[in-house]
XYZ file of C-alpha atoms in Angstrom:
399
model
C 0.039 -0.269 0.229
C 2.654 2.090 0.867
C 4.385 1.399 -2.428
C 1.527 2.394 -4.330
C 0.897 5.730 -2.840
C 4.903 6.522 -3.538
C 4.273 5.374 -7.189
C 0.898 7.946 -7.587
C 3.176 10.557 -5.747
C 6.010 10.672 -8.208
C 3.633 10.219 -11.300
C 1.797 13.307 -9.904
C 5.428 15.102 -9.726
C 6.001 14.305 -13.018
C 2.851 15.779 -14.142
C 3.695 19.007 -12.750
C 6.941 19.394 -13.937
C 6.434 18.711 -17.529
C 4.733 21.741 -17.973
C 6.649 24.175 -16.456
C 9.864 22.498 -18.111
C 7.842 23.331 -21.574
C 6.926 26.806 -20.518
C 10.657 27.566 -19.524
C 11.701 26.122 -23.067
C 9.030 28.389 -24.658
C 10.241 31.466 -23.037
C 13.703 30.835 -23.833
C 12.848 30.128 -27.265
C 10.586 33.452 -27.557
C 13.559 35.637 -25.888
C 16.191 34.073 -28.428
C 13.507 34.984 -31.208
C 13.313 38.540 -30.044
C 17.212 38.852 -29.834
C 17.004 37.529 -33.362
C 15.004 40.292 -34.548
C 16.766 43.059 -33.265
C 19.985 42.050 -34.539
C 18.578 41.802 -38.077
C 16.832 45.592 -37.268
C 20.473 46.894 -36.428
C 22.093 45.423 -39.450
C 19.081 46.927 -41.832
C 20.245 50.195 -40.202
C 23.720 49.642 -40.664
C 23.202 48.747 -44.082
C 21.359 51.836 -44.940
C 23.400 53.891 -43.371
C 26.325 52.452 -45.211
C 24.505 53.068 -48.423
C 24.075 56.777 -47.384
C 27.350 57.305 -47.106
C 28.792 55.531 -49.988
C 26.275 55.672 -52.720
C 28.849 54.730 -55.605
C 29.324 51.491 -53.857
C 25.987 50.789 -52.663
C 24.854 51.411 -56.662
C 27.949 48.861 -57.731
C 26.359 46.331 -54.822
C 22.757 46.857 -56.535
C 23.905 45.975 -60.037
C 25.890 43.072 -59.191
C 22.906 41.317 -57.387
C 20.076 40.358 -59.279
C 16.468 41.760 -58.097
C 14.524 39.489 -56.416
C 12.335 41.420 -54.284
C 9.179 42.715 -56.034
C 8.730 45.820 -54.057
C 12.431 46.960 -55.336
C 11.736 45.995 -58.946
C 8.694 48.260 -59.169
C 10.309 50.961 -57.503
C 13.112 50.469 -60.006
C 10.710 50.531 -63.087
C 9.068 53.538 -61.630
C 12.296 55.500 -61.508
C 12.738 54.450 -65.038
C 10.031 55.622 -66.050
C 10.087 58.934 -64.475
C 13.629 59.399 -65.584
C 12.241 58.846 -69.238
C 9.471 61.000 -68.779
C 11.864 63.983 -67.830
C 13.880 63.429 -70.707
C 10.963 63.573 -72.824
C 10.738 66.981 -75.221
C 7.882 69.439 -74.172
C 4.669 68.789 -76.054
C 4.010 71.427 -78.871
C 0.883 73.624 -78.307
C -0.161 75.770 -81.232
C -3.297 78.344 -81.260
C -5.180 80.193 -83.691
C -7.141 83.300 -83.084
C -9.807 84.631 -85.703
C -11.418 87.669 -84.957
C -13.395 90.847 -86.159
C -14.844 93.788 -84.814
C -17.442 96.136 -86.719
C -17.939 99.685 -85.590
C -20.411 101.546 -87.954
C -21.831 105.025 -86.877
C -24.299 107.273 -88.158
C -24.950 111.160 -87.087
C -24.607 114.862 -87.758
C -21.457 116.642 -88.173
C -21.655 120.328 -88.221
C -18.564 122.251 -89.968
C -18.435 125.950 -91.395
C -22.164 126.405 -90.069
C -23.532 123.324 -92.130
C -25.002 120.257 -91.054
C -23.678 116.932 -92.915
C -25.545 113.520 -92.003
C -23.428 110.493 -93.073
C -22.350 107.047 -92.161
C -19.204 106.784 -90.818
C -16.768 103.851 -89.459
C -14.902 103.925 -85.963
C -12.166 101.632 -87.091
C -13.646 98.438 -88.107
C -11.195 95.527 -88.684
C -10.565 92.096 -88.744
C -7.206 89.650 -87.839
C -5.576 86.462 -86.927
C -3.071 85.666 -84.618
C -0.953 82.183 -84.453
C 0.937 81.322 -81.384
C 3.039 78.240 -81.466
C 4.735 77.074 -78.037
C 7.464 74.581 -79.024
C 9.506 74.548 -76.199
C 9.205 75.575 -72.540
C 9.135 79.581 -72.525
C 10.061 79.552 -76.524
C 7.246 80.489 -78.811
C 6.585 81.722 -82.493
C 3.632 84.218 -83.382
C 2.463 85.891 -86.602
C -0.314 88.740 -86.511
C -2.288 89.942 -89.582
C -4.894 92.767 -88.931
C -6.668 94.556 -91.686
C -8.775 97.290 -91.624
C -12.771 97.011 -93.033
C -13.659 100.711 -94.259
C -17.634 100.338 -93.540
C -17.856 104.091 -94.088
C -16.962 104.195 -98.245
C -17.407 101.169 -100.096
C -16.661 98.373 -97.644
C -13.252 98.583 -98.820
C -10.925 95.435 -97.092
C -6.986 95.277 -96.909
C -5.441 98.383 -95.472
C -3.019 96.666 -93.113
C -3.011 97.742 -89.330
C -0.720 94.747 -88.245
C 1.832 92.606 -89.857
C 4.352 90.861 -88.102
C 6.287 88.034 -86.556
C 7.571 87.688 -83.248
C 9.938 85.035 -80.955
C 9.122 84.997 -77.025
C 11.924 83.628 -75.265
C 13.259 83.555 -71.729
C 14.728 86.761 -72.012
C 12.142 88.533 -73.732
C 9.902 88.991 -76.813
C 11.352 89.954 -80.485
C 9.300 91.185 -83.308
C 9.668 92.282 -86.403
C 7.453 94.420 -88.939
C 4.452 96.508 -88.688
C 3.291 96.507 -84.961
C 2.016 98.718 -81.811
C 4.786 101.033 -80.352
C 5.329 101.685 -77.011
C 4.098 105.083 -77.459
C 0.770 103.668 -77.935
C 1.359 100.548 -75.584
C 1.705 102.701 -72.761
C 0.363 106.295 -73.461
C -3.063 106.341 -75.655
C -4.426 102.579 -74.859
C -5.589 103.859 -71.386
C -7.214 106.904 -72.693
C -8.618 105.327 -75.784
C -12.099 103.868 -74.566
C -14.360 105.854 -76.835
C -16.067 104.619 -79.934
C -14.489 107.275 -82.435
C -11.904 106.750 -85.103
C -10.012 109.869 -83.804
C -9.823 109.189 -80.082
C -7.771 109.794 -78.009
C -8.496 113.067 -79.536
C -5.591 115.008 -78.306
C -3.138 112.509 -78.945
C -4.442 111.610 -82.284
C -3.144 114.250 -84.800
C 0.214 113.668 -84.948
C 0.899 110.571 -83.062
C 1.621 106.800 -83.284
C -0.765 104.057 -83.706
C 0.957 101.545 -86.006
C 4.699 101.884 -87.250
C 5.721 99.629 -90.292
C 9.109 98.275 -90.671
C 9.668 98.174 -87.094
C 11.741 95.888 -84.840
C 10.523 95.389 -81.184
C 11.809 94.121 -77.977
C 9.666 93.426 -74.905
C 10.647 92.305 -71.336
C 8.184 91.867 -68.227
C 9.931 91.387 -64.883
C 7.091 91.099 -62.375
C 4.791 94.059 -62.573
C 6.960 96.115 -64.777
C 6.969 96.395 -68.575
C 10.094 97.371 -70.738
C 9.397 98.095 -74.673
C 12.043 99.192 -77.021
C 11.075 99.647 -80.847
C 13.034 101.528 -83.647
C 11.775 101.791 -87.671
C 14.125 101.088 -90.295
C 13.016 101.837 -93.530
C 15.790 101.985 -96.327
C 13.716 103.356 -98.908
C 13.070 106.510 -97.375
C 14.583 108.367 -94.586
C 17.855 108.190 -92.777
C 20.058 105.370 -93.643
C 20.284 104.223 -90.233
C 17.262 104.364 -88.099
C 14.189 106.576 -88.399
C 12.638 106.317 -85.162
C 13.256 105.236 -81.559
C 10.642 104.598 -78.998
C 11.294 103.037 -75.571
C 8.769 103.007 -72.515
C 8.653 101.789 -68.986
C 5.251 100.768 -67.372
C 4.144 99.545 -64.080
C 0.960 97.707 -63.947
C -0.312 96.245 -60.735
C -3.337 96.404 -57.960
C -5.736 97.884 -60.882
C -2.946 100.804 -61.303
C -0.870 101.871 -64.235
C 1.889 104.149 -64.877
C 4.016 104.595 -67.632
C 6.691 107.202 -68.951
C 7.992 106.931 -72.651
C 10.689 108.630 -75.012
C 10.353 109.069 -78.487
C 12.468 110.553 -80.819
C 11.871 110.548 -84.955
C 13.401 112.088 -87.762
C 11.200 114.690 -89.937
C 11.575 114.878 -93.958
C 9.879 116.615 -96.916
C 11.032 115.033 -100.044
C 13.567 113.013 -98.956
C 14.826 116.311 -97.272
C 15.446 116.210 -93.927
C 13.693 119.287 -91.860
C 15.051 118.167 -88.373
C 13.357 115.856 -85.780
C 10.946 115.552 -82.926
C 11.703 114.562 -79.455
C 8.901 113.504 -77.261
C 8.465 112.885 -73.431
C 5.296 111.362 -72.344
C 3.731 109.791 -69.134
C 0.327 107.918 -68.317
C -1.636 107.203 -65.155
C -4.678 105.039 -64.887
C -6.798 103.428 -61.908
C -9.551 101.396 -61.556
C -10.959 103.181 -58.020
C -13.810 100.675 -57.796
C -15.566 98.320 -60.132
C -17.670 100.711 -61.497
C -15.572 103.896 -61.662
C -12.415 104.129 -63.932
C -10.044 107.125 -64.629
C -6.930 108.113 -67.058
C -4.992 110.286 -67.984
C -1.983 110.898 -70.705
C 0.265 113.672 -71.314
C 2.764 114.349 -73.968
C 5.903 116.903 -74.088
C 6.486 117.559 -77.855
C 9.845 119.144 -79.204
C 9.729 119.923 -83.049
C 13.481 120.649 -83.616
C 14.119 122.224 -87.081
C 17.054 122.679 -89.085
C 15.893 126.018 -90.163
C 16.391 129.234 -87.898
C 13.854 130.192 -85.755
C 11.265 127.325 -86.649
C 11.730 125.090 -83.608
C 8.488 124.987 -81.519
C 7.145 123.089 -78.580
C 3.819 121.797 -78.080
C 1.993 119.183 -75.860
C -1.318 116.821 -75.777
C -3.083 116.153 -72.935
C -6.140 113.533 -72.457
C -8.470 112.805 -69.629
C -10.728 109.958 -69.648
C -13.561 108.479 -67.331
C -16.076 105.625 -67.340
C -18.829 105.349 -64.521
C -20.896 101.915 -64.625
C -24.563 103.208 -64.120
C -25.929 99.899 -64.061
C -25.584 96.380 -65.138
C -25.768 96.856 -68.749
C -25.252 101.150 -69.059
C -22.070 102.880 -68.822
C -21.174 106.456 -69.020
C -18.112 107.750 -70.688
C -16.533 111.449 -70.682
C -13.229 112.825 -71.869
C -11.413 116.429 -71.944
C -8.751 116.642 -74.497
C -6.292 119.716 -75.393
C -3.837 119.811 -78.254
C -1.000 122.484 -78.935
C 1.189 122.111 -81.943
C 3.589 124.529 -80.620
C 2.490 127.577 -82.903
C 1.646 130.978 -81.571
C -2.420 131.468 -81.693
C -1.652 134.336 -84.136
C -0.008 132.249 -86.479
C -2.257 131.107 -89.172
C -0.413 127.748 -89.222
C -1.585 127.067 -85.867
C -3.937 124.018 -85.701
C -4.161 123.655 -81.852
C -7.754 122.682 -80.118
C -9.253 121.425 -76.740
C -13.034 120.043 -75.940
C -14.550 117.444 -74.349
C -16.963 114.286 -75.372
C -19.780 112.315 -73.639
C -21.055 108.955 -74.595
C -23.739 106.823 -73.166
C -23.725 102.747 -73.792
C -25.528 100.134 -73.698
C -24.253 96.632 -73.579
C -27.197 93.970 -73.829
C -24.385 91.524 -74.196
C -20.605 91.029 -73.495
C -19.656 91.522 -77.458
C -22.111 94.234 -78.235
C -22.090 97.765 -77.117
C -24.712 100.104 -78.592
C -23.555 104.082 -78.411
C -24.735 107.479 -78.266
C -21.956 110.100 -78.409
C -21.476 114.090 -78.523
C -18.193 115.631 -79.359
C -17.223 119.285 -79.334
C -14.063 120.737 -80.808
C -12.937 124.360 -80.069
C -9.879 125.304 -82.391
C -7.671 127.889 -82.325
C -8.052 129.337 -85.832
C -11.242 127.945 -87.377
C -15.024 127.236 -86.531
C -15.620 124.988 -83.593
C -16.877 121.297 -84.659
C -19.544 119.545 -82.695
C -21.214 115.957 -83.488
C -23.757 113.650 -82.253
C -23.567 110.178 -83.708
C -25.301 106.572 -82.766
C -23.699 103.670 -83.501
C -22.916 100.115 -82.094
C -19.579 98.036 -81.974
C -20.142 93.944 -82.636
C -17.216 91.775 -81.263
C -16.073 88.272 -82.713
C -13.350 86.208 -81.423
C -12.702 82.204 -81.743
C -9.854 80.496 -80.711
C -8.669 76.793 -81.870
C -6.309 74.476 -80.155
C -4.340 71.928 -82.123
């Protein structure tokens, strides 16, 4: 009996020890695995650190070993694709603008005490412009524009613009008949009326389009610099006939500019002298409804003949106020002085004002009623009242 009890006790002790022994073994195995994982992590960190410090050796090692990791292979493929995309040439872009504007008017003109009713034209024209972007910051353009004479026989073809230009990272270069700096910086901001002679003081002796022109334009930030020169070998001087430079600032609804112009003056290929002109302009959009602009030119008529020098000026002031959604009121005052004394029969100076009421039922259509008055130094006053409309058309095709 005593031996049976002893055997049972031994069996119980064995049963109790076996789980404890297994648990201890499992614990030791878990500790060992944790140590191995920690060592692997340290090895990976050391490898990454080595590759960062020795990129050339790391690349050689990678080239020597075949890629077995799918994720690494995918990364390599993506990098190769990105490299190929980066080296691919810039996609060429082409754009064609076709446009036209018709500006007929009908009204009464009073000159020399007589009234005349006539259909006239406020510079209707049509044109096309092609722009070809062939690389980053590089593009070529050609521009042609021709007048449409609604006032007479509807003639089409007198050129207004005909040039080609190259836009580059260091500026824009153009050759042909173009707008000069004098119009772009001075006249354009007061030229808001529906009349062929607007701006009225700027108009008589100033530049609108110039042929045989070479132009350069650079726009760093809000500043724009423009320089143009005319080279007409068939007339005028053997070198340049006109030089016109200007600098403008345009930001936050404000425009401010200054220009200088110098041009030779000829009569039957005989040089009479030259004109030199300093000009400035200022324009500001005070509110979404109210706009104002002023332009002034100081002009010296330098003549080779003794006592023939003179000095004149032009002054244009323009306002525009939005009365309602579709109605706008415009007003202007102007003063032109050609430098002659008022007692001189050759004096052709004048001043005056104009008022215009516009109705725009749609964005591309303006119907206007205008009153214009001019008081001449020598000659009868001139006034007119006219009604007309302006319809603009433009379509752009990208291909």
